[in-house]
PDB file of C-alpha atoms and ligand atoms in Angstrom:
ATOM      1  CA  UNK A 299      97.327-176.873-153.266  1.00  0.00           C
ATOM      2  CA  UNK A 300      94.567-178.612-155.244  1.00  0.00           C
ATOM      3  CA  UNK A 301      90.931-178.236-154.218  1.00  0.00           C
ATOM      4  CA  UNK A 302      90.795-181.980-153.591  1.00  0.00           C
ATOM      5  CA  UNK A 303      93.340-181.455-150.827  1.00  0.00           C
ATOM      6  CA  UNK A 304      90.836-179.397-148.856  1.00  0.00           C
ATOM      7  CA  UNK A 305      88.992-181.400-146.219  1.00  0.00           C
ATOM      8  CA  UNK A 306      87.120-178.536-144.566  1.00  0.00           C
ATOM      9  CA  UNK A 307      86.025-175.169-145.936  1.00  0.00           C
ATOM     10  CA  UNK A 308      84.637-172.503-143.665  1.00  0.00           C
ATOM     11  CA  UNK A 309      83.067-169.393-145.175  1.00  0.00           C
ATOM     12  CA  UNK A 310      81.902-166.239-143.435  1.00  0.00           C
ATOM     13  CA  UNK A 311      81.083-167.894-140.154  1.00  0.00           C
ATOM     14  CA  UNK A 312      79.329-165.514-137.755  1.00  0.00           C
ATOM     15  CA  UNK A 313      78.204-166.160-134.208  1.00  0.00           C
ATOM     16  CA  UNK A 314      76.561-163.725-131.829  1.00  0.00           C
ATOM     17  CA  UNK A 315      75.670-164.632-128.262  1.00  0.00           C
ATOM     18  CA  UNK A 316      72.757-162.641-126.940  1.00  0.00           C
ATOM     19  CA  UNK A 317      72.962-162.285-123.199  1.00  0.00           C
ATOM     20  CA  UNK A 318      70.794-160.218-120.922  1.00  0.00           C
ATOM     21  CA  UNK A 319      70.999-156.730-122.368  1.00  0.00           C
ATOM     22  CA  UNK A 320      74.232-157.200-124.313  1.00  0.00           C
ATOM     23  CA  UNK A 321      75.429-159.027-127.389  1.00  0.00           C
ATOM     24  CA  UNK A 322      78.799-160.663-127.902  1.00  0.00           C
ATOM     25  CA  UNK A 323      79.990-161.122-131.453  1.00  0.00           C
ATOM     26  CA  UNK A 324      82.120-164.187-130.863  1.00  0.00           C
ATOM     27  CA  UNK A 325      82.856-164.850-134.572  1.00  0.00           C
ATOM     28  CA  UNK A 326      82.875-162.261-137.343  1.00  0.00           C
ATOM     29  CA  UNK A 327      83.080-163.553-140.918  1.00  0.00           C
ATOM     30  CA  UNK A 328      85.584-166.299-140.285  1.00  0.00           C
ATOM     31  CA  UNK A 329      86.772-168.035-143.469  1.00  0.00           C
ATOM     32  CA  UNK A 330      89.546-170.595-143.955  1.00  0.00           C
ATOM     33  CA  UNK A 331      90.405-174.004-145.394  1.00  0.00           C
ATOM     34  CA  UNK A 332      91.782-177.019-143.612  1.00  0.00           C
ATOM     35  CA  UNK A 333      93.918-179.181-145.870  1.00  0.00           C
ATOM     36  CA  UNK A 334      94.013-182.964-145.772  1.00  0.00           C
ATOM     37  CA  UNK A 335      96.666-184.144-143.364  1.00  0.00           C
ATOM     38  CA  UNK A 336      97.204-180.656-141.999  1.00  0.00           C
ATOM     39  CA  UNK A 337      97.635-179.796-138.337  1.00  0.00           C
ATOM     40  CA  UNK A 338      96.176-176.310-138.072  1.00  0.00           C
ATOM     41  CA  UNK A 339      96.601-174.297-134.885  1.00  0.00           C
ATOM     42  CA  UNK A 340      94.075-171.633-133.946  1.00  0.00           C
ATOM     43  CA  UNK A 341      95.755-169.151-131.618  1.00  0.00           C
ATOM     44  CA  UNK A 342      94.301-166.268-129.736  1.00  0.00           C
ATOM     45  CA  UNK A 343      93.888-164.790-126.292  1.00  0.00           C
ATOM     46  CA  UNK A 344      91.106-165.838-123.967  1.00  0.00           C
ATOM     47  CA  UNK A 345      87.718-164.750-125.306  1.00  0.00           C
ATOM     48  CA  UNK A 346      88.842-164.388-128.933  1.00  0.00           C
ATOM     49  CA  UNK A 347      86.327-166.989-130.165  1.00  0.00           C
ATOM     50  CA  UNK A 348      88.474-170.109-130.444  1.00  0.00           C
ATOM     51  CA  UNK A 349      86.195-172.480-128.553  1.00  0.00           C
ATOM     52  CA  UNK A 350      83.130-171.024-130.256  1.00  0.00           C
ATOM     53  CA  UNK A 351      84.707-171.869-133.613  1.00  0.00           C
ATOM     54  CA  UNK A 352      85.572-175.413-132.555  1.00  0.00           C
ATOM     55  CA  UNK A 353      82.134-176.017-131.074  1.00  0.00           C
ATOM     56  CA  UNK A 354      80.485-174.917-134.311  1.00  0.00           C
ATOM     57  CA  UNK A 355      82.797-177.068-136.448  1.00  0.00           C
ATOM     58  CA  UNK A 356      81.884-179.994-134.206  1.00  0.00           C
ATOM     59  CA  UNK A 357      78.140-179.226-134.425  1.00  0.00           C
ATOM     60  CA  UNK A 358      77.966-178.589-130.676  1.00  0.00           C
ATOM     61  CA  UNK A 359      76.832-175.012-131.298  1.00  0.00           C
ATOM     62  CA  UNK A 360      75.059-173.326-134.200  1.00  0.00           C
ATOM     63  CA  UNK A 361      76.339-170.312-136.158  1.00  0.00           C
ATOM     64  CA  UNK A 362      74.101-167.372-137.092  1.00  0.00           C
ATOM     65  CA  UNK A 363      75.545-167.221-140.573  1.00  0.00           C
ATOM     66  CA  UNK A 364      78.092-168.905-142.753  1.00  0.00           C
ATOM     67  CA  UNK A 365      78.838-172.158-144.461  1.00  0.00           C
ATOM     68  CA  UNK A 366      80.798-175.285-143.579  1.00  0.00           C
ATOM     69  CA  UNK A 367      81.810-177.727-146.295  1.00  0.00           C
ATOM     70  CA  UNK A 368      83.273-181.097-145.428  1.00  0.00           C
ATOM     71  CA  UNK A 369      84.910-183.001-148.279  1.00  0.00           C
ATOM     72  CA  UNK A 370      83.316-180.601-150.745  1.00  0.00           C
ATOM     73  CA  UNK A 371      79.782-180.990-149.417  1.00  0.00           C
ATOM     74  CA  UNK A 372      77.518-178.960-147.184  1.00  0.00           C
ATOM     75  CA  UNK A 373      75.971-181.288-144.611  1.00  0.00           C
ATOM     76  CA  UNK A 374      72.262-180.604-144.483  1.00  0.00           C
ATOM     77  CA  UNK A 375      70.826-179.953-141.024  1.00  0.00           C
ATOM     78  CA  UNK A 376      74.171-180.489-139.345  1.00  0.00           C
ATOM     79  CA  UNK A 377      73.081-178.350-136.393  1.00  0.00           C
ATOM     80  CA  UNK A 378      69.696-180.010-135.862  1.00  0.00           C
ATOM     81  CA  UNK A 379      69.241-183.200-133.869  1.00  0.00           C
ATOM     82  CA  UNK A 380      69.393-186.065-134.625  1.00  0.00           C
ATOM     83  CA  UNK A 381      71.596-185.039-137.577  1.00  0.00           C
ATOM     84  CA  UNK A 382      74.058-183.132-135.382  1.00  0.00           C
ATOM     85  CA  UNK A 383      74.844-186.277-133.375  1.00  0.00           C
ATOM     86  CA  UNK A 384      75.164-188.274-136.571  1.00  0.00           C
ATOM     87  CA  UNK A 385      77.467-185.620-138.039  1.00  0.00           C
ATOM     88  CA  UNK A 386      79.682-185.774-134.965  1.00  0.00           C
ATOM     89  CA  UNK A 387      79.854-189.576-134.923  1.00  0.00           C
ATOM     90  CA  UNK A 388      80.729-189.799-138.595  1.00  0.00           C
ATOM     91  CA  UNK A 389      83.084-186.890-138.964  1.00  0.00           C
ATOM     92  CA  UNK A 390      84.611-185.582-135.771  1.00  0.00           C
ATOM     93  CA  UNK A 391      87.064-186.766-133.158  1.00  0.00           C
ATOM     94  CA  UNK A 392      87.095-184.505-130.105  1.00  0.00           C
ATOM     95  CA  UNK A 393      89.962-183.939-127.706  1.00  0.00           C
ATOM     96  CA  UNK A 394      89.286-181.659-124.727  1.00  0.00           C
ATOM     97  CA  UNK A 395      91.450-179.911-122.161  1.00  0.00           C
ATOM     98  CA  UNK A 396      89.811-181.878-119.357  1.00  0.00           C
ATOM     99  CA  UNK A 397      90.080-185.258-121.182  1.00  0.00           C
ATOM    100  CA  UNK A 398      86.325-185.993-120.755  1.00  0.00           C
ATOM    101  CA  UNK A 399      86.714-189.738-120.277  1.00  0.00           C
ATOM    102  CA  UNK A 400      83.898-191.807-118.819  1.00  0.00           C
ATOM    103  CA  UNK A 401      85.067-192.583-115.300  1.00  0.00           C
ATOM    104  CA  UNK A 402      83.170-195.854-114.880  1.00  0.00           C
ATOM    105  CA  UNK A 403      84.602-197.358-118.049  1.00  0.00           C
ATOM    106  CA  UNK A 404      88.064-198.898-118.386  1.00  0.00           C
ATOM    107  CA  UNK A 405      90.702-197.481-120.705  1.00  0.00           C
ATOM    108  CA  UNK A 406      89.851-199.992-123.426  1.00  0.00           C
ATOM    109  CA  UNK A 407      86.127-199.387-123.049  1.00  0.00           C
ATOM    110  CA  UNK A 408      86.616-195.629-123.334  1.00  0.00           C
ATOM    111  CA  UNK A 409      88.634-196.091-126.514  1.00  0.00           C
ATOM    112  CA  UNK A 410      86.089-198.540-127.967  1.00  0.00           C
ATOM    113  CA  UNK A 411      83.105-196.281-127.342  1.00  0.00           C
ATOM    114  CA  UNK A 412      82.914-194.487-130.729  1.00  0.00           C
ATOM    115  CA  UNK A 413      82.955-197.846-132.537  1.00  0.00           C
ATOM    116  CA  UNK A 414      80.343-199.319-130.192  1.00  0.00           C
ATOM    117  CA  UNK A 415      78.114-196.301-130.889  1.00  0.00           C
ATOM    118  CA  UNK A 416      78.599-196.901-134.596  1.00  0.00           C
ATOM    119  CA  UNK A 417      77.379-200.481-134.157  1.00  0.00           C
ATOM    120  CA  UNK A 418      80.598-202.154-135.302  1.00  0.00           C
ATOM    121  CA  UNK A 419      81.231-205.891-134.867  1.00  0.00           C
ATOM    122  CA  UNK A 420      83.115-206.869-131.719  1.00  0.00           C
ATOM    123  CA  UNK A 421      85.967-208.514-133.658  1.00  0.00           C
ATOM    124  CA  UNK A 422      86.637-205.292-135.496  1.00  0.00           C
ATOM    125  CA  UNK A 423      86.338-203.273-132.302  1.00  0.00           C
ATOM    126  CA  UNK A 424      88.833-205.507-130.449  1.00  0.00           C
ATOM    127  CA  UNK A 425      91.340-205.278-133.282  1.00  0.00           C
ATOM    128  CA  UNK A 426      91.117-201.499-133.577  1.00  0.00           C
ATOM    129  CA  UNK A 427      91.274-200.971-129.812  1.00  0.00           C
ATOM    130  CA  UNK A 428      94.425-203.086-129.631  1.00  0.00           C
ATOM    131  CA  UNK A 429      95.971-201.064-132.453  1.00  0.00           C
ATOM    132  CA  UNK A 430      95.165-197.794-130.718  1.00  0.00           C
ATOM    133  CA  UNK A 431      96.384-199.021-127.309  1.00  0.00           C
ATOM    134  CA  UNK A 432      99.681-199.961-128.893  1.00  0.00           C
ATOM    135  CA  UNK A 433      99.991-196.670-130.690  1.00  0.00           C
ATOM    136  CA  UNK A 434      99.464-194.552-127.584  1.00  0.00           C
ATOM    137  CA  UNK A 435     101.538-196.929-125.431  1.00  0.00           C
ATOM    138  CA  UNK A 436      98.821-197.921-122.974  1.00  0.00           C
ATOM    139  CA  UNK A 437      98.480-201.665-123.554  1.00  0.00           C
ATOM    140  CA  UNK A 438      99.342-202.435-119.925  1.00  0.00           C
ATOM    141  CA  UNK A 439      96.761-199.973-118.704  1.00  0.00           C
ATOM    142  CA  UNK A 440      93.808-201.239-120.704  1.00  0.00           C
ATOM    143  CA  UNK A 441      91.889-202.608-117.700  1.00  0.00           C
ATOM    144  CA  UNK A 442      92.459-199.520-115.564  1.00  0.00           C
ATOM    145  CA  UNK A 443      89.983-196.720-115.001  1.00  0.00           C
ATOM    146  CA  UNK A 444      90.745-193.085-115.844  1.00  0.00           C
ATOM    147  CA  UNK A 445      91.196-192.077-112.201  1.00  0.00           C
ATOM    148  CA  UNK A 446      94.146-194.500-111.897  1.00  0.00           C
ATOM    149  CA  UNK A 447      95.977-192.752-114.748  1.00  0.00           C
ATOM    150  CA  UNK A 448      98.125-189.607-114.902  1.00  0.00           C
ATOM    151  CA  UNK A 449      96.843-186.577-116.844  1.00  0.00           C
ATOM    152  CA  UNK A 450      99.111-187.348-119.772  1.00  0.00           C
ATOM    153  CA  UNK A 451      97.934-190.974-119.872  1.00  0.00           C
ATOM    154  CA  UNK A 452      94.298-189.842-119.752  1.00  0.00           C
ATOM    155  CA  UNK A 453      94.900-187.531-122.680  1.00  0.00           C
ATOM    156  CA  UNK A 454      96.463-190.433-124.582  1.00  0.00           C
ATOM    157  CA  UNK A 455      93.248-192.386-124.027  1.00  0.00           C
ATOM    158  CA  UNK A 456      91.276-189.392-125.323  1.00  0.00           C
ATOM    159  CA  UNK A 457      93.493-189.218-128.420  1.00  0.00           C
ATOM    160  CA  UNK A 458      93.026-192.939-129.084  1.00  0.00           C
ATOM    161  CA  UNK A 459      89.252-192.510-128.671  1.00  0.00           C
ATOM    162  CA  UNK A 460      89.211-189.519-131.038  1.00  0.00           C
ATOM    163  CA  UNK A 461      91.163-191.335-133.735  1.00  0.00           C
ATOM    164  CA  UNK A 462      89.718-194.853-133.585  1.00  0.00           C
ATOM    165  CA  UNK A 463      87.063-194.114-136.224  1.00  0.00           C
ATOM    166  CA  UNK A 464      89.585-192.372-138.546  1.00  0.00           C
ATOM    167  CA  UNK A 465      87.365-189.291-138.656  1.00  0.00           C
ATOM    168  CA  UNK A 466      87.835-186.696-141.431  1.00  0.00           C
ATOM    169  CA  UNK A 467      88.746-184.133-138.767  1.00  0.00           C
ATOM    170  CA  UNK A 468      90.004-184.111-135.196  1.00  0.00           C
ATOM    171  CA  UNK A 469      89.196-181.039-133.105  1.00  0.00           C
ATOM    172  CA  UNK A 470      91.312-180.401-130.012  1.00  0.00           C
ATOM    173  CA  UNK A 471      90.519-177.563-127.615  1.00  0.00           C
ATOM    174  CA  UNK A 472      93.604-176.691-125.515  1.00  0.00           C
ATOM    175  CA  UNK A 473      94.680-180.386-125.418  1.00  0.00           C
ATOM    176  CA  UNK A 474      97.685-179.626-123.200  1.00  0.00           C
ATOM    177  CA  UNK A 475      95.974-177.013-121.047  1.00  0.00           C
ATOM    178  CA  UNK A 476      95.932-179.249-117.961  1.00  0.00           C
ATOM    179  CA  UNK A 477      99.374-180.777-118.413  1.00  0.00           C
ATOM    180  CA  UNK A 478     102.890-179.847-117.292  1.00  0.00           C
ATOM    181  CA  UNK A 479     105.548-178.931-119.843  1.00  0.00           C
ATOM    182  CA  UNK A 480     107.109-182.369-120.334  1.00  0.00           C
ATOM    183  CA  UNK A 481     103.766-184.135-120.553  1.00  0.00           C
ATOM    184  CA  UNK A 482     102.540-181.480-123.007  1.00  0.00           C
ATOM    185  CA  UNK A 483     105.539-182.157-125.227  1.00  0.00           C
ATOM    186  CA  UNK A 484     104.740-185.896-125.080  1.00  0.00           C
ATOM    187  CA  UNK A 485     101.121-185.328-126.059  1.00  0.00           C
ATOM    188  CA  UNK A 486     102.041-182.949-128.885  1.00  0.00           C
ATOM    189  CA  UNK A 487     104.436-185.564-130.235  1.00  0.00           C
ATOM    190  CA  UNK A 488     101.664-188.178-130.109  1.00  0.00           C
ATOM    191  CA  UNK A 489      99.403-185.837-132.111  1.00  0.00           C
ATOM    192  CA  UNK A 490     102.098-185.137-134.712  1.00  0.00           C
ATOM    193  CA  UNK A 491     102.823-188.867-134.927  1.00  0.00           C
ATOM    194  CA  UNK A 492      99.117-189.600-135.535  1.00  0.00           C
ATOM    195  CA  UNK A 493      98.997-186.885-138.166  1.00  0.00           C
ATOM    196  CA  UNK A 494     101.916-188.444-140.013  1.00  0.00           C
ATOM    197  CA  UNK A 495     100.743-192.051-139.714  1.00  0.00           C
ATOM    198  CA  UNK A 496      97.125-191.527-140.697  1.00  0.00           C
ATOM    199  CA  UNK A 497      97.429-188.303-142.684  1.00  0.00           C
ATOM    200  CA  UNK A 498      94.963-187.065-140.074  1.00  0.00           C
ATOM    201  CA  UNK A 499      93.578-183.532-140.470  1.00  0.00           C
ATOM    202  CA  UNK A 500      93.422-181.703-137.123  1.00  0.00           C
ATOM    203  CA  UNK A 501      92.574-178.336-135.666  1.00  0.00           C
ATOM    204  CA  UNK A 502      94.205-177.533-132.346  1.00  0.00           C
ATOM    205  CA  UNK A 503      93.051-174.511-130.395  1.00  0.00           C
ATOM    206  CA  UNK A 504      95.618-172.980-128.078  1.00  0.00           C
ATOM    207  CA  UNK A 505      96.726-169.783-126.388  1.00  0.00           C
ATOM    208  CA  UNK A 506     100.259-171.188-126.035  1.00  0.00           C
ATOM    209  CA  UNK A 507     102.816-170.212-128.726  1.00  0.00           C
ATOM    210  CA  UNK A 508     104.879-173.324-127.936  1.00  0.00           C
ATOM    211  CA  UNK A 509     101.924-175.584-128.764  1.00  0.00           C
ATOM    212  CA  UNK A 510     101.428-173.713-132.042  1.00  0.00           C
ATOM    213  CA  UNK A 511     104.991-174.580-133.135  1.00  0.00           C
ATOM    214  CA  UNK A 512     103.829-178.191-133.585  1.00  0.00           C
ATOM    215  CA  UNK A 513     101.333-177.116-136.266  1.00  0.00           C
ATOM    216  CA  UNK A 514     101.780-176.791-140.021  1.00  0.00           C
ATOM    217  CA  UNK A 515      99.976-173.477-140.083  1.00  0.00           C
ATOM    218  CA  UNK A 516      98.764-171.062-137.426  1.00  0.00           C
ATOM    219  CA  UNK A 517      95.669-168.857-137.659  1.00  0.00           C
ATOM    220  CA  UNK A 518      95.728-165.909-135.266  1.00  0.00           C
ATOM    221  CA  UNK A 519      92.394-164.857-133.792  1.00  0.00           C
ATOM    222  CA  UNK A 520      91.507-161.535-132.251  1.00  0.00           C
ATOM    223  CA  UNK A 521      88.000-160.476-131.262  1.00  0.00           C
ATOM    224  CA  UNK A 522      86.378-163.196-133.370  1.00  0.00           C
ATOM    225  CA  UNK A 523      88.366-162.574-136.528  1.00  0.00           C
ATOM    226  CA  UNK A 524      91.360-164.123-138.247  1.00  0.00           C
ATOM    227  CA  UNK A 525      93.946-161.351-138.200  1.00  0.00           C
ATOM    228  CA  UNK A 526      97.130-163.148-139.215  1.00  0.00           C
ATOM    229  CA  UNK A 527      98.478-166.463-140.510  1.00  0.00           C
ATOM    230  CA  UNK A 528     101.845-168.158-140.125  1.00  0.00           C
ATOM    231  CA  UNK A 529     103.161-171.158-142.032  1.00  0.00           C
ATOM    232  CA  UNK A 530     105.572-173.139-139.885  1.00  0.00           C
ATOM    233  CA  UNK A 531     109.035-174.061-141.093  1.00  0.00           C
ATOM    234  CA  UNK A 532     109.606-176.691-138.346  1.00  0.00           C
ATOM    235  CA  UNK A 533     112.772-174.852-137.369  1.00  0.00           C
ATOM    236  CA  UNK A 534     113.761-173.102-134.183  1.00  0.00           C
ATOM    237  CA  UNK A 535     112.632-169.748-135.600  1.00  0.00           C
ATOM    238  CA  UNK A 536     108.938-170.753-135.532  1.00  0.00           C
ATOM    239  CA  UNK A 537     108.629-170.026-131.822  1.00  0.00           C
ATOM    240  CA  UNK A 538     110.080-166.526-132.189  1.00  0.00           C
ATOM    241  CA  UNK A 539     107.919-165.716-135.197  1.00  0.00           C
ATOM    242  CA  UNK A 540     104.739-166.998-133.531  1.00  0.00           C
ATOM    243  CA  UNK A 541     105.553-165.127-130.316  1.00  0.00           C
ATOM    244  CA  UNK A 542     106.193-161.957-132.304  1.00  0.00           C
ATOM    245  CA  UNK A 543     102.864-162.188-134.123  1.00  0.00           C
ATOM    246  CA  UNK A 544     101.019-163.102-130.935  1.00  0.00           C
ATOM    247  CA  UNK A 545     102.448-160.133-129.048  1.00  0.00           C
ATOM    248  CA  UNK A 546     101.412-157.854-131.888  1.00  0.00           C
ATOM    249  CA  UNK A 547      97.847-159.129-131.710  1.00  0.00           C
ATOM    250  CA  UNK A 548      97.654-158.893-127.926  1.00  0.00           C
ATOM    251  CA  UNK A 549      98.832-155.324-128.122  1.00  0.00           C
ATOM    252  CA  UNK A 550      95.877-154.491-130.317  1.00  0.00           C
ATOM    253  CA  UNK A 551      93.314-156.484-128.354  1.00  0.00           C
ATOM    254  CA  UNK A 552      90.744-154.508-126.403  1.00  0.00           C
TER     255      UNK A 552
HETATM  256  P1  ADP B 198      88.086-168.528-126.340  1.00  0.00           P
HETATM  257  O1  ADP B 198      87.861-169.975-126.477  1.00  0.00           O
HETATM  258  O2  ADP B 198      88.981-167.948-127.394  1.00  0.00           O
HETATM  259  O3  ADP B 198      88.557-168.150-124.972  1.00  0.00           O
HETATM  260  P2  ADP B 198      85.196-168.303-126.559  1.00  0.00           P
HETATM  261  O4  ADP B 198      84.876-168.815-127.908  1.00  0.00           O
HETATM  262  O5  ADP B 198      84.965-169.201-125.413  1.00  0.00           O
HETATM  263  O6  ADP B 198      86.701-167.751-126.551  1.00  0.00           O
HETATM  264  O7  ADP B 198      84.367-166.953-126.308  1.00  0.00           O
HETATM  265  C1  ADP B 198      84.298-165.901-127.244  1.00  0.00           C
HETATM  266  C2  ADP B 198      83.385-164.815-126.689  1.00  0.00           C
HETATM  267  O8  ADP B 198      82.050-165.287-126.633  1.00  0.00           O
HETATM  268  C3  ADP B 198      83.752-164.386-125.285  1.00  0.00           C
HETATM  269  O9  ADP B 198      83.494-163.000-125.167  1.00  0.00           O
HETATM  270  C4  ADP B 198      82.796-165.183-124.424  1.00  0.00           C
HETATM  271  O10 ADP B 198      82.514-164.501-123.226  1.00  0.00           O
HETATM  272  C5  ADP B 198      81.575-165.267-125.304  1.00  0.00           C
HETATM  273  N1  ADP B 198      80.801-166.505-125.077  1.00  0.00           N
HETATM  274  C6  ADP B 198      81.250-167.767-125.254  1.00  0.00           C
HETATM  275  N2  ADP B 198      80.286-168.656-124.999  1.00  0.00           N
HETATM  276  C7  ADP B 198      79.184-167.940-124.639  1.00  0.00           C
HETATM  277  C8  ADP B 198      77.853-168.286-124.267  1.00  0.00           C
HETATM  278  N3  ADP B 198      77.444-169.567-124.209  1.00  0.00           N
HETATM  279  N4  ADP B 198      76.986-167.275-123.966  1.00  0.00           N
HETATM  280  C9  ADP B 198      77.384-165.985-124.030  1.00  0.00           C
HETATM  281  N5  ADP B 198      78.620-165.596-124.390  1.00  0.00           N
HETATM  282  C10 ADP B 198      79.518-166.548-124.698  1.00  0.00           C
HETATM  283 MG1   MG B 199      88.275-171.536-125.141  1.00  0.00          MG
END
């Protein structure tokens, strides 16, 4: 791959949480690239540092050491307000396990929010919201509130909201963690569809080998480190290979 195909470069990221009397090294020298249009899965058991990584990439948490380059540039002060908020608005689409929709806003208002915060014109907002509603199949639900929707529908709203600004990267933390198997499959297909349509670069954190089979590449995390990588073939064998590697890691986990 060419360097210009790299959207995100992470070098030697370290994060230590200092609690009362004990330290947790959540990330130890984590380095990797995310390629343009790539769906990268980050897999690991609970406590392996996946959310810490995602929170740092999204400027929700600050690393102790390391470098993050987006489109070949280090963003100055990306962990200091007000720059952190600006960084998030310009560069990141978030998708969370618990959907995190605003309950008092309608579906279309939730989806429009990132564009409203960016100060876009209402004509442009209306057009984009309609496009997104169509893409996630929620046109008939646009006036509803999140509580009136199923979990899968709520996650579709969250996906539309994350993608409406065409951010350089989408970060998803266990996006199917609250959904049943069939709904999870639906949501994963929506993500893959978005990746293909918009050449969207995404990082999906998961502890579920099945979810990881939807990725292009899988990074395996153990105790805050990348310990293995798998490039998917999009064939049946991916699940077996990912399971095999995951079992190996779990066996070695403390
Ligand atoms: P994962 O998402 O893979 O389950 P996390 O990134 O949430 O893992 O956590 C990695 C490690 O850091 C765990 O040992 C966790 O207990 C610890 N940790 C996470 N957040 C905090 C925090 N805010 N304060 C102290 N320790 C934390
Ligand atoms: Mg987590």
